[in-house]
């Protein structure tokens, strides 16, 4: 086992997964504290690096494309302080950091973990229910419904209809953009069969963000929703639309040739169940569907 303890956080590697715990230091971002501890399976990693500086360095994890719904939902737009896959290391701990990096790299080589993209999420995303208030509203998600509530700063044209409730099954996509310079950001939900080009300021399915401290928390809502939508790399299917996040992941295996593909899908389902993406009932049904095709 390898471990790094710093004010910025504690990272532990046990050979199978990395456990990333944010520190309690005042400089640790609100988003990382709200996100809490992350467990990253070795199979979700594409690489790890250590960068030295005069006063401090950084250990950085690089995840495989498509492995984490948070990274997908934020599209690489998280700033360094909010990135949970970076750890600031003080100069007197450089030796420990180098040892940690070598241990992880050795495990990646030993397990022959590919660095390429994946077609299913290997991390479960933020736990639900959760709620975040920023900009002109509050976004809440309980795993099945998104609730958008407005405040006194919301434009009348958007707040006139009152609280907005969106079913997960009606969501085609979710976007999170931080405010940059003088341009405001937003958290937007794209509703099936109801596209809109309205600016976030007037879009009843969007929360406008103004670049304040709590804005990044909206990324957690986006990630929690994204984790339950169809994976962007999943094979298309005409399966039951009532669970858009589940059938495409499961039926992708049935379109692949060979017994090995089905065995690989069973392992992926086991990982989704272990990390909480699939419930016990969903896992049992999915496993039976794959076994039937075997």
PDB file of C-alpha atoms in Angstrom:
ATOM      1  CA  UNK A   1       0.000   0.000   0.000  1.00  0.00           C
ATOM      2  CA  UNK A   2       1.174   3.524  -0.797  1.00  0.00           C
ATOM      3  CA  UNK A   3      -0.053   6.688   0.890  1.00  0.00           C
ATOM      4  CA  UNK A   4       0.443  10.475   0.752  1.00  0.00           C
ATOM      5  CA  UNK A   5      -0.837  12.699   3.569  1.00  0.00           C
ATOM      6  CA  UNK A   6      -0.912  16.424   2.813  1.00  0.00           C
ATOM      7  CA  UNK A   7      -2.897  19.487   3.869  1.00  0.00           C
ATOM      8  CA  UNK A   8      -4.488  19.415   0.428  1.00  0.00           C
ATOM      9  CA  UNK A   9      -5.707  15.846   0.943  1.00  0.00           C
ATOM     10  CA  UNK A  10      -4.817  12.207   1.483  1.00  0.00           C
ATOM     11  CA  UNK A  11      -4.355   9.703  -1.326  1.00  0.00           C
ATOM     12  CA  UNK A  12      -4.130   5.963  -0.629  1.00  0.00           C
ATOM     13  CA  UNK A  13      -3.434   3.194  -3.151  1.00  0.00           C
ATOM     14  CA  UNK A  14      -4.115  -0.419  -2.129  1.00  0.00           C
ATOM     15  CA  UNK A  15      -3.222  -2.100  -5.423  1.00  0.00           C
ATOM     16  CA  UNK A  16      -6.782  -2.225  -6.759  1.00  0.00           C
ATOM     17  CA  UNK A  17      -8.051   1.328  -6.317  1.00  0.00           C
ATOM     18  CA  UNK A  18      -7.057   4.819  -5.234  1.00  0.00           C
ATOM     19  CA  UNK A  19      -8.916   6.467  -2.377  1.00  0.00           C
ATOM     20  CA  UNK A  20      -8.825  10.262  -2.701  1.00  0.00           C
ATOM     21  CA  UNK A  21      -9.864  12.225   0.391  1.00  0.00           C
ATOM     22  CA  UNK A  22      -9.874  16.047   0.296  1.00  0.00           C
ATOM     23  CA  UNK A  23      -8.061  17.859   3.073  1.00  0.00           C
ATOM     24  CA  UNK A  24      -9.630  20.191   5.620  1.00  0.00           C
ATOM     25  CA  UNK A  25      -7.269  23.058   4.909  1.00  0.00           C
ATOM     26  CA  UNK A  26      -8.973  26.398   4.214  1.00  0.00           C
ATOM     27  CA  UNK A  27      -7.444  26.433   0.728  1.00  0.00           C
ATOM     28  CA  UNK A  28      -9.233  23.233  -0.306  1.00  0.00           C
ATOM     29  CA  UNK A  29     -12.079  24.183  -2.650  1.00  0.00           C
ATOM     30  CA  UNK A  30     -15.735  24.013  -1.689  1.00  0.00           C
ATOM     31  CA  UNK A  31     -16.430  21.653  -4.589  1.00  0.00           C
ATOM     32  CA  UNK A  32     -13.817  19.111  -3.494  1.00  0.00           C
ATOM     33  CA  UNK A  33     -15.096  19.208   0.079  1.00  0.00           C
ATOM     34  CA  UNK A  34     -18.693  18.728  -1.088  1.00  0.00           C
ATOM     35  CA  UNK A  35     -17.686  15.893  -3.427  1.00  0.00           C
ATOM     36  CA  UNK A  36     -15.991  14.098  -0.548  1.00  0.00           C
ATOM     37  CA  UNK A  37     -13.951  10.926  -0.818  1.00  0.00           C
ATOM     38  CA  UNK A  38     -13.523   9.353  -4.241  1.00  0.00           C
ATOM     39  CA  UNK A  39     -12.681   5.710  -4.917  1.00  0.00           C
ATOM     40  CA  UNK A  40     -11.057   5.358  -8.324  1.00  0.00           C
ATOM     41  CA  UNK A  41     -10.635   1.758  -9.557  1.00  0.00           C
ATOM     42  CA  UNK A  42      -7.294   1.021 -11.175  1.00  0.00           C
ATOM     43  CA  UNK A  43      -9.080   0.140 -14.409  1.00  0.00           C
ATOM     44  CA  UNK A  44     -10.340   3.738 -14.718  1.00  0.00           C
ATOM     45  CA  UNK A  45      -6.810   5.183 -14.877  1.00  0.00           C
ATOM     46  CA  UNK A  46      -4.989   6.123 -18.047  1.00  0.00           C
ATOM     47  CA  UNK A  47      -1.899   7.427 -16.251  1.00  0.00           C
ATOM     48  CA  UNK A  48      -0.360   9.326 -13.340  1.00  0.00           C
ATOM     49  CA  UNK A  49       2.332  12.014 -13.182  1.00  0.00           C
ATOM     50  CA  UNK A  50       4.260  14.088 -10.663  1.00  0.00           C
ATOM     51  CA  UNK A  51       5.359  17.660 -11.346  1.00  0.00           C
ATOM     52  CA  UNK A  52       7.911  19.283  -9.049  1.00  0.00           C
ATOM     53  CA  UNK A  53       8.089  22.973  -8.223  1.00  0.00           C
ATOM     54  CA  UNK A  54      10.327  25.068  -5.984  1.00  0.00           C
ATOM     55  CA  UNK A  55       7.873  25.198  -3.086  1.00  0.00           C
ATOM     56  CA  UNK A  56       5.352  22.536  -3.977  1.00  0.00           C
ATOM     57  CA  UNK A  57       4.510  19.954  -6.623  1.00  0.00           C
ATOM     58  CA  UNK A  58       1.438  18.201  -7.966  1.00  0.00           C
ATOM     59  CA  UNK A  59       0.475  14.592  -8.410  1.00  0.00           C
ATOM     60  CA  UNK A  60      -2.029  14.319 -11.254  1.00  0.00           C
ATOM     61  CA  UNK A  61      -4.262  11.438 -12.253  1.00  0.00           C
ATOM     62  CA  UNK A  62      -5.380  11.045 -15.856  1.00  0.00           C
ATOM     63  CA  UNK A  63      -8.573   9.046 -16.186  1.00  0.00           C
ATOM     64  CA  UNK A  64      -9.647   7.112 -19.252  1.00  0.00           C
ATOM     65  CA  UNK A  65     -12.052   9.037 -21.453  1.00  0.00           C
ATOM     66  CA  UNK A  66     -15.615   8.272 -20.455  1.00  0.00           C
ATOM     67  CA  UNK A  67     -14.748   6.718 -17.085  1.00  0.00           C
ATOM     68  CA  UNK A  68     -16.010   9.535 -14.858  1.00  0.00           C
ATOM     69  CA  UNK A  69     -19.367  11.322 -15.273  1.00  0.00           C
ATOM     70  CA  UNK A  70     -17.983  14.387 -13.451  1.00  0.00           C
ATOM     71  CA  UNK A  71     -15.227  14.864 -16.006  1.00  0.00           C
ATOM     72  CA  UNK A  72     -17.654  14.282 -18.855  1.00  0.00           C
ATOM     73  CA  UNK A  73     -20.228  16.731 -17.477  1.00  0.00           C
ATOM     74  CA  UNK A  74     -17.621  19.446 -16.921  1.00  0.00           C
ATOM     75  CA  UNK A  75     -15.817  18.844 -20.222  1.00  0.00           C
ATOM     76  CA  UNK A  76     -12.363  19.748 -18.924  1.00  0.00           C
ATOM     77  CA  UNK A  77     -13.594  23.114 -17.654  1.00  0.00           C
ATOM     78  CA  UNK A  78     -12.878  22.539 -13.951  1.00  0.00           C
ATOM     79  CA  UNK A  79     -10.165  24.904 -12.722  1.00  0.00           C
ATOM     80  CA  UNK A  80      -7.136  23.457 -10.894  1.00  0.00           C
ATOM     81  CA  UNK A  81      -8.403  24.226  -7.367  1.00  0.00           C
ATOM     82  CA  UNK A  82     -11.623  22.305  -8.126  1.00  0.00           C
ATOM     83  CA  UNK A  83      -9.998  19.327  -9.853  1.00  0.00           C
ATOM     84  CA  UNK A  84     -10.294  16.313  -7.493  1.00  0.00           C
ATOM     85  CA  UNK A  85      -7.634  14.435  -9.471  1.00  0.00           C
ATOM     86  CA  UNK A  86      -4.793  16.756  -8.497  1.00  0.00           C
ATOM     87  CA  UNK A  87      -2.967  16.777  -5.165  1.00  0.00           C
ATOM     88  CA  UNK A  88      -0.617  19.544  -4.011  1.00  0.00           C
ATOM     89  CA  UNK A  89       2.515  18.021  -2.460  1.00  0.00           C
ATOM     90  CA  UNK A  90       4.900  19.984  -0.239  1.00  0.00           C
ATOM     91  CA  UNK A  91       8.568  19.908  -1.214  1.00  0.00           C
ATOM     92  CA  UNK A  92       9.655  17.840   1.801  1.00  0.00           C
ATOM     93  CA  UNK A  93       7.356  15.003   0.616  1.00  0.00           C
ATOM     94  CA  UNK A  94       8.646  14.737  -2.935  1.00  0.00           C
ATOM     95  CA  UNK A  95      10.229  11.366  -2.218  1.00  0.00           C
ATOM     96  CA  UNK A  96       6.927   9.957  -0.991  1.00  0.00           C
ATOM     97  CA  UNK A  97       5.151  11.348  -4.050  1.00  0.00           C
ATOM     98  CA  UNK A  98       7.644   9.707  -6.413  1.00  0.00           C
ATOM     99  CA  UNK A  99       7.235   6.384  -4.634  1.00  0.00           C
ATOM    100  CA  UNK A 100       3.431   6.697  -4.819  1.00  0.00           C
ATOM    101  CA  UNK A 101       3.525   7.423  -8.549  1.00  0.00           C
ATOM    102  CA  UNK A 102       5.884   4.492  -9.186  1.00  0.00           C
ATOM    103  CA  UNK A 103       3.577   2.123  -7.302  1.00  0.00           C
ATOM    104  CA  UNK A 104       0.541   3.146  -9.339  1.00  0.00           C
ATOM    105  CA  UNK A 105       2.452   2.988 -12.623  1.00  0.00           C
ATOM    106  CA  UNK A 106       3.757  -0.445 -11.744  1.00  0.00           C
ATOM    107  CA  UNK A 107       0.233  -1.696 -11.036  1.00  0.00           C
ATOM    108  CA  UNK A 108      -1.032  -0.281 -14.343  1.00  0.00           C
ATOM    109  CA  UNK A 109       1.701  -2.143 -16.206  1.00  0.00           C
ATOM    110  CA  UNK A 110       1.246  -5.347 -14.226  1.00  0.00           C
ATOM    111  CA  UNK A 111      -2.525  -5.398 -14.796  1.00  0.00           C
ATOM    112  CA  UNK A 112      -2.092  -4.269 -18.409  1.00  0.00           C
ATOM    113  CA  UNK A 113      -4.727  -1.592 -17.972  1.00  0.00           C
ATOM    114  CA  UNK A 114      -5.459   0.000 -21.366  1.00  0.00           C
ATOM    115  CA  UNK A 115      -5.335   3.785 -21.576  1.00  0.00           C
ATOM    116  CA  UNK A 116      -8.071   4.052 -24.191  1.00  0.00           C
ATOM    117  CA  UNK A 117     -11.658   5.262 -23.743  1.00  0.00           C
ATOM    118  CA  UNK A 118     -14.433   3.204 -22.150  1.00  0.00           C
ATOM    119  CA  UNK A 119     -18.117   2.870 -23.061  1.00  0.00           C
ATOM    120  CA  UNK A 120     -19.472   2.719 -19.529  1.00  0.00           C
ATOM    121  CA  UNK A 121     -18.889   4.814 -16.419  1.00  0.00           C
ATOM    122  CA  UNK A 122     -16.397   3.271 -13.991  1.00  0.00           C
ATOM    123  CA  UNK A 123     -17.160   5.804 -11.239  1.00  0.00           C
ATOM    124  CA  UNK A 124     -20.682   6.317  -9.876  1.00  0.00           C
ATOM    125  CA  UNK A 125     -20.727  10.117  -9.803  1.00  0.00           C
ATOM    126  CA  UNK A 126     -21.847  12.232  -6.817  1.00  0.00           C
ATOM    127  CA  UNK A 127     -24.299  10.604  -4.440  1.00  0.00           C
ATOM    128  CA  UNK A 128     -27.928  11.724  -4.352  1.00  0.00           C
ATOM    129  CA  UNK A 129     -30.008  13.468  -3.180  1.00  0.00           C
ATOM    130  CA  UNK A 130     -28.073  16.691  -3.556  1.00  0.00           C
ATOM    131  CA  UNK A 131     -28.844  20.347  -4.024  1.00  0.00           C
ATOM    132  CA  UNK A 132     -26.869  23.446  -4.989  1.00  0.00           C
ATOM    133  CA  UNK A 133     -27.788  27.130  -4.974  1.00  0.00           C
ATOM    134  CA  UNK A 134     -25.963  29.625  -7.164  1.00  0.00           C
ATOM    135  CA  UNK A 135     -26.694  32.329  -9.702  1.00  0.00           C
ATOM    136  CA  UNK A 136     -30.410  32.764 -10.285  1.00  0.00           C
ATOM    137  CA  UNK A 137     -31.660  29.520  -8.787  1.00  0.00           C
ATOM    138  CA  UNK A 138     -31.358  26.240  -6.921  1.00  0.00           C
ATOM    139  CA  UNK A 139     -30.958  22.859  -8.634  1.00  0.00           C
ATOM    140  CA  UNK A 140     -31.843  19.667  -6.763  1.00  0.00           C
ATOM    141  CA  UNK A 141     -31.680  16.046  -7.898  1.00  0.00           C
ATOM    142  CA  UNK A 142     -32.981  12.966  -6.084  1.00  0.00           C
ATOM    143  CA  UNK A 143     -31.987  10.346  -8.653  1.00  0.00           C
ATOM    144  CA  UNK A 144     -35.285  10.481 -10.534  1.00  0.00           C
ATOM    145  CA  UNK A 145     -36.298  14.143 -10.758  1.00  0.00           C
ATOM    146  CA  UNK A 146     -34.537  17.476 -11.204  1.00  0.00           C
ATOM    147  CA  UNK A 147     -36.072  20.409  -9.404  1.00  0.00           C
ATOM    148  CA  UNK A 148     -35.246  23.998 -10.410  1.00  0.00           C
ATOM    149  CA  UNK A 149     -36.330  26.758  -8.036  1.00  0.00           C
ATOM    150  CA  UNK A 150     -35.833  30.466  -8.670  1.00  0.00           C
ATOM    151  CA  UNK A 151     -34.777  33.379  -6.479  1.00  0.00           C
ATOM    152  CA  UNK A 152     -35.441  37.109  -6.496  1.00  0.00           C
ATOM    153  CA  UNK A 153     -32.671  37.668  -9.060  1.00  0.00           C
ATOM    154  CA  UNK A 154     -34.309  35.457 -11.709  1.00  0.00           C
ATOM    155  CA  UNK A 155     -35.743  37.119 -14.805  1.00  0.00           C
ATOM    156  CA  UNK A 156     -39.546  37.418 -14.609  1.00  0.00           C
ATOM    157  CA  UNK A 157     -39.960  35.669 -17.950  1.00  0.00           C
ATOM    158  CA  UNK A 158     -38.325  32.560 -16.497  1.00  0.00           C
ATOM    159  CA  UNK A 159     -39.665  32.604 -12.949  1.00  0.00           C
ATOM    160  CA  UNK A 160     -43.286  33.323 -13.925  1.00  0.00           C
ATOM    161  CA  UNK A 161     -44.054  29.619 -14.425  1.00  0.00           C
ATOM    162  CA  UNK A 162     -42.763  28.815 -10.933  1.00  0.00           C
ATOM    163  CA  UNK A 163     -40.696  25.819  -9.839  1.00  0.00           C
ATOM    164  CA  UNK A 164     -39.611  23.558 -12.683  1.00  0.00           C
ATOM    165  CA  UNK A 165     -39.645  19.750 -12.215  1.00  0.00           C
ATOM    166  CA  UNK A 166     -37.996  17.565 -14.858  1.00  0.00           C
ATOM    167  CA  UNK A 167     -38.090  13.770 -14.928  1.00  0.00           C
ATOM    168  CA  UNK A 168     -34.766  12.073 -15.568  1.00  0.00           C
ATOM    169  CA  UNK A 169     -36.373  10.059 -18.377  1.00  0.00           C
ATOM    170  CA  UNK A 170     -37.135  13.321 -20.207  1.00  0.00           C
ATOM    171  CA  UNK A 171     -33.527  14.540 -20.125  1.00  0.00           C
ATOM    172  CA  UNK A 172     -31.471  14.127 -23.295  1.00  0.00           C
ATOM    173  CA  UNK A 173     -28.324  15.933 -22.105  1.00  0.00           C
ATOM    174  CA  UNK A 174     -26.892  18.107 -19.349  1.00  0.00           C
ATOM    175  CA  UNK A 175     -24.308  20.891 -19.728  1.00  0.00           C
ATOM    176  CA  UNK A 176     -22.264  22.815 -17.170  1.00  0.00           C
ATOM    177  CA  UNK A 177     -20.221  25.844 -18.151  1.00  0.00           C
ATOM    178  CA  UNK A 178     -18.443  28.078 -15.619  1.00  0.00           C
ATOM    179  CA  UNK A 179     -18.482  31.846 -15.911  1.00  0.00           C
ATOM    180  CA  UNK A 180     -15.439  33.109 -17.814  1.00  0.00           C
ATOM    181  CA  UNK A 181     -14.481  36.759 -17.641  1.00  0.00           C
ATOM    182  CA  UNK A 182     -17.571  38.877 -18.277  1.00  0.00           C
ATOM    183  CA  UNK A 183     -19.481  35.926 -19.739  1.00  0.00           C
ATOM    184  CA  UNK A 184     -21.860  34.159 -17.372  1.00  0.00           C
ATOM    185  CA  UNK A 185     -21.937  30.388 -17.066  1.00  0.00           C
ATOM    186  CA  UNK A 186     -24.855  28.017 -16.746  1.00  0.00           C
ATOM    187  CA  UNK A 187     -26.224  24.609 -15.823  1.00  0.00           C
ATOM    188  CA  UNK A 188     -28.618  23.559 -18.596  1.00  0.00           C
ATOM    189  CA  UNK A 189     -30.812  20.495 -19.097  1.00  0.00           C
ATOM    190  CA  UNK A 190     -31.847  19.568 -22.621  1.00  0.00           C
ATOM    191  CA  UNK A 191     -35.366  18.133 -22.616  1.00  0.00           C
ATOM    192  CA  UNK A 192     -36.271  15.520 -25.222  1.00  0.00           C
ATOM    193  CA  UNK A 193     -38.356  16.858 -28.115  1.00  0.00           C
ATOM    194  CA  UNK A 194     -38.178  20.396 -26.684  1.00  0.00           C
ATOM    195  CA  UNK A 195     -34.963  22.015 -27.940  1.00  0.00           C
ATOM    196  CA  UNK A 196     -34.431  25.707 -27.238  1.00  0.00           C
ATOM    197  CA  UNK A 197     -31.962  28.374 -28.263  1.00  0.00           C
ATOM    198  CA  UNK A 198     -32.953  30.737 -25.462  1.00  0.00           C
ATOM    199  CA  UNK A 199     -30.050  32.164 -23.428  1.00  0.00           C
ATOM    200  CA  UNK A 200     -29.724  30.598 -19.945  1.00  0.00           C
ATOM    201  CA  UNK A 201     -31.018  33.855 -18.488  1.00  0.00           C
ATOM    202  CA  UNK A 202     -34.431  33.109 -20.029  1.00  0.00           C
ATOM    203  CA  UNK A 203     -34.327  29.310 -20.385  1.00  0.00           C
ATOM    204  CA  UNK A 204     -36.614  27.666 -17.764  1.00  0.00           C
ATOM    205  CA  UNK A 205     -34.459  24.517 -17.972  1.00  0.00           C
ATOM    206  CA  UNK A 206     -31.241  26.322 -17.063  1.00  0.00           C
ATOM    207  CA  UNK A 207     -29.668  28.030 -14.068  1.00  0.00           C
ATOM    208  CA  UNK A 208     -27.519  31.022 -14.959  1.00  0.00           C
ATOM    209  CA  UNK A 209     -24.194  31.266 -13.095  1.00  0.00           C
ATOM    210  CA  UNK A 210     -22.348  34.489 -12.379  1.00  0.00           C
ATOM    211  CA  UNK A 211     -18.876  33.407 -11.352  1.00  0.00           C
ATOM    212  CA  UNK A 212     -19.211  33.333  -7.578  1.00  0.00           C
ATOM    213  CA  UNK A 213     -17.759  30.873  -5.075  1.00  0.00           C
ATOM    214  CA  UNK A 214     -20.679  28.420  -5.066  1.00  0.00           C
ATOM    215  CA  UNK A 215     -21.014  28.187  -8.856  1.00  0.00           C
ATOM    216  CA  UNK A 216     -18.807  25.062  -9.174  1.00  0.00           C
ATOM    217  CA  UNK A 217     -21.217  23.123  -6.921  1.00  0.00           C
ATOM    218  CA  UNK A 218     -23.648  23.069  -9.838  1.00  0.00           C
ATOM    219  CA  UNK A 219     -21.139  20.769 -11.561  1.00  0.00           C
ATOM    220  CA  UNK A 220     -21.979  18.107  -8.956  1.00  0.00           C
ATOM    221  CA  UNK A 221     -25.651  18.208  -9.942  1.00  0.00           C
ATOM    222  CA  UNK A 222     -24.647  17.935 -13.600  1.00  0.00           C
ATOM    223  CA  UNK A 223     -22.398  14.949 -12.851  1.00  0.00           C
ATOM    224  CA  UNK A 224     -25.044  13.130 -10.799  1.00  0.00           C
ATOM    225  CA  UNK A 225     -27.526  13.467 -13.665  1.00  0.00           C
ATOM    226  CA  UNK A 226     -24.910  12.537 -16.279  1.00  0.00           C
ATOM    227  CA  UNK A 227     -24.082   9.327 -14.395  1.00  0.00           C
ATOM    228  CA  UNK A 228     -27.670   8.187 -14.893  1.00  0.00           C
ATOM    229  CA  UNK A 229     -27.972   9.075 -18.569  1.00  0.00           C
ATOM    230  CA  UNK A 230     -26.901   6.869 -21.442  1.00  0.00           C
ATOM    231  CA  UNK A 231     -23.118   6.784 -21.726  1.00  0.00           C
ATOM    232  CA  UNK A 232     -22.094   8.866 -24.773  1.00  0.00           C
ATOM    233  CA  UNK A 233     -20.022   5.976 -26.163  1.00  0.00           C
ATOM    234  CA  UNK A 234     -22.668   3.300 -25.608  1.00  0.00           C
ATOM    235  CA  UNK A 235     -23.955   1.464 -28.653  1.00  0.00           C
ATOM    236  CA  UNK A 236     -27.376   2.702 -29.871  1.00  0.00           C
ATOM    237  CA  UNK A 237     -30.422   0.586 -29.125  1.00  0.00           C
ATOM    238  CA  UNK A 238     -34.192   0.706 -29.280  1.00  0.00           C
ATOM    239  CA  UNK A 239     -34.476  -0.540 -25.714  1.00  0.00           C
ATOM    240  CA  UNK A 240     -36.958   0.696 -23.122  1.00  0.00           C
ATOM    241  CA  UNK A 241     -36.712   4.536 -22.965  1.00  0.00           C
ATOM    242  CA  UNK A 242     -37.890   4.569 -19.348  1.00  0.00           C
ATOM    243  CA  UNK A 243     -34.301   3.842 -18.231  1.00  0.00           C
ATOM    244  CA  UNK A 244     -32.085   5.598 -20.797  1.00  0.00           C
ATOM    245  CA  UNK A 245     -28.967   5.061 -18.710  1.00  0.00           C
ATOM    246  CA  UNK A 246     -29.344   1.281 -18.386  1.00  0.00           C
ATOM    247  CA  UNK A 247     -30.458  -0.579 -21.528  1.00  0.00           C
ATOM    248  CA  UNK A 248     -27.808   0.753 -23.890  1.00  0.00           C
ATOM    249  CA  UNK A 249     -25.037  -0.276 -21.559  1.00  0.00           C
ATOM    250  CA  UNK A 250     -26.534  -3.735 -21.201  1.00  0.00           C
ATOM    251  CA  UNK A 251     -27.559  -4.470 -24.765  1.00  0.00           C
ATOM    252  CA  UNK A 252     -24.232  -3.321 -26.218  1.00  0.00           C
ATOM    253  CA  UNK A 253     -22.851  -6.738 -25.327  1.00  0.00           C
ATOM    254  CA  UNK A 254     -25.501  -8.513 -27.374  1.00  0.00           C
ATOM    255  CA  UNK A 255     -24.285  -6.773 -30.546  1.00  0.00           C
ATOM    256  CA  UNK A 256     -20.714  -7.973 -30.062  1.00  0.00           C
ATOM    257  CA  UNK A 257     -19.602 -11.339 -31.326  1.00  0.00           C
ATOM    258  CA  UNK A 258     -18.098 -13.988 -29.106  1.00  0.00           C
ATOM    259  CA  UNK A 259     -18.283 -15.402 -25.654  1.00  0.00           C
ATOM    260  CA  UNK A 260     -15.460 -13.150 -24.389  1.00  0.00           C
ATOM    261  CA  UNK A 261     -17.491 -10.012 -25.061  1.00  0.00           C
ATOM    262  CA  UNK A 262     -20.322 -11.281 -22.887  1.00  0.00           C
ATOM    263  CA  UNK A 263     -17.941 -12.201 -20.086  1.00  0.00           C
ATOM    264  CA  UNK A 264     -16.444  -8.707 -20.266  1.00  0.00           C
ATOM    265  CA  UNK A 265     -19.924  -7.214 -20.003  1.00  0.00           C
ATOM    266  CA  UNK A 266     -20.630  -9.275 -16.893  1.00  0.00           C
ATOM    267  CA  UNK A 267     -17.471  -7.871 -15.290  1.00  0.00           C
ATOM    268  CA  UNK A 268     -18.519  -4.333 -16.204  1.00  0.00           C
ATOM    269  CA  UNK A 269     -21.968  -4.899 -14.709  1.00  0.00           C
ATOM    270  CA  UNK A 270     -20.356  -6.171 -11.515  1.00  0.00           C
ATOM    271  CA  UNK A 271     -18.287  -2.996 -11.285  1.00  0.00           C
ATOM    272  CA  UNK A 272     -21.353  -0.789 -11.869  1.00  0.00           C
ATOM    273  CA  UNK A 273     -23.193  -2.679  -9.119  1.00  0.00           C
ATOM    274  CA  UNK A 274     -20.254  -2.442  -6.717  1.00  0.00           C
ATOM    275  CA  UNK A 275     -19.917   1.304  -7.184  1.00  0.00           C
ATOM    276  CA  UNK A 276     -23.644   1.924  -6.773  1.00  0.00           C
ATOM    277  CA  UNK A 277     -24.594   2.912 -10.327  1.00  0.00           C
ATOM    278  CA  UNK A 278     -26.883  -0.133 -10.577  1.00  0.00           C
ATOM    279  CA  UNK A 279     -29.260  -1.173  -7.809  1.00  0.00           C
ATOM    280  CA  UNK A 280     -29.489  -4.813  -6.692  1.00  0.00           C
ATOM    281  CA  UNK A 281     -32.648  -5.312  -8.764  1.00  0.00           C
ATOM    282  CA  UNK A 282     -31.169  -3.666 -11.877  1.00  0.00           C
ATOM    283  CA  UNK A 283     -27.971  -5.699 -11.554  1.00  0.00           C
ATOM    284  CA  UNK A 284     -29.916  -8.970 -11.247  1.00  0.00           C
ATOM    285  CA  UNK A 285     -32.075  -8.186 -14.285  1.00  0.00           C
ATOM    286  CA  UNK A 286     -29.084  -7.085 -16.354  1.00  0.00           C
ATOM    287  CA  UNK A 287     -27.045 -10.134 -15.409  1.00  0.00           C
ATOM    288  CA  UNK A 288     -29.909 -12.457 -16.351  1.00  0.00           C
ATOM    289  CA  UNK A 289     -30.230 -10.711 -19.728  1.00  0.00           C
ATOM    290  CA  UNK A 290     -26.524 -11.263 -20.485  1.00  0.00           C
ATOM    291  CA  UNK A 291     -26.586 -14.870 -19.272  1.00  0.00           C
ATOM    292  CA  UNK A 292     -29.577 -15.530 -21.507  1.00  0.00           C
ATOM    293  CA  UNK A 293     -27.534 -14.534 -24.567  1.00  0.00           C
ATOM    294  CA  UNK A 294     -24.698 -16.821 -23.433  1.00  0.00           C
TER     295      UNK A 294
END
